[in-house]
């Protein structure tokens, strides 16, 4: 509110804003300015105060919303939500993606296992973070904003925080229903099996994923056992 394209251009021209993070430094810089915003053309004490209040109200932002707002290619609201839920917190995301190239590569490999995130989305996310200016912008925003983690999902459920893979034919629910139920209980549903997988739910016709689960020593259960675990 009170910060449209015209206002942003004026703030830029006055040297008050140089990047997204500067919006959240605006009030502090204005206090140090020889010409406060309230004394500039088109502004007044009331409009300046309303702007600062509106900015402060936007300081608390969900992680998914922050990722979406960065304007990355292929990262719309749904994909931003999947990425946010995978990392769980902005601190975890920052450690994984904003420290070293090696750590970021590991994080991208892990993202590829998230059901619903394909290689095109992950590559776009990786390319965005590989650009130093973009990484610096995200670091800056992380330090300025109160970034909220994804909404907790049944933290006391027996599968909260666990990575689950469904394979084979499910007979009592569709794959989408199984995925939605697992996520509602706080589990992460992956499309592939790795050493970090906690549970593989195997139905008739399970093939390579079941074999890999056995190889990695991952817990394997039937659909009925899974339903019994989560309460039907």
PDB file of C-alpha atoms in Angstrom, residues 206-216:
ATOM      1  CA  UNK A 206       6.533 -52.969  -6.818  1.00  0.00           C
ATOM      2  CA  UNK A 207       9.810 -53.261  -8.681  1.00  0.00           C
ATOM      3  CA  UNK A 208      13.063 -51.331  -8.645  1.00  0.00           C
ATOM      4  CA  UNK A 209      12.059 -49.031  -5.793  1.00  0.00           C
ATOM      5  CA  UNK A 210      11.350 -52.023  -3.576  1.00  0.00           C
ATOM      6  CA  UNK A 211      14.692 -53.555  -4.539  1.00  0.00           C
ATOM      7  CA  UNK A 212      16.502 -50.327  -3.739  1.00  0.00           C
ATOM      8  CA  UNK A 213      14.703 -50.063  -0.390  1.00  0.00           C
ATOM      9  CA  UNK A 214      15.933 -53.554   0.483  1.00  0.00           C
ATOM     10  CA  UNK A 215      19.451 -52.633  -0.623  1.00  0.00           C
ATOM     11  CA  UNK A 216      19.488 -49.506   1.559  1.00  0.00           C
TER      12      UNK A 216
END
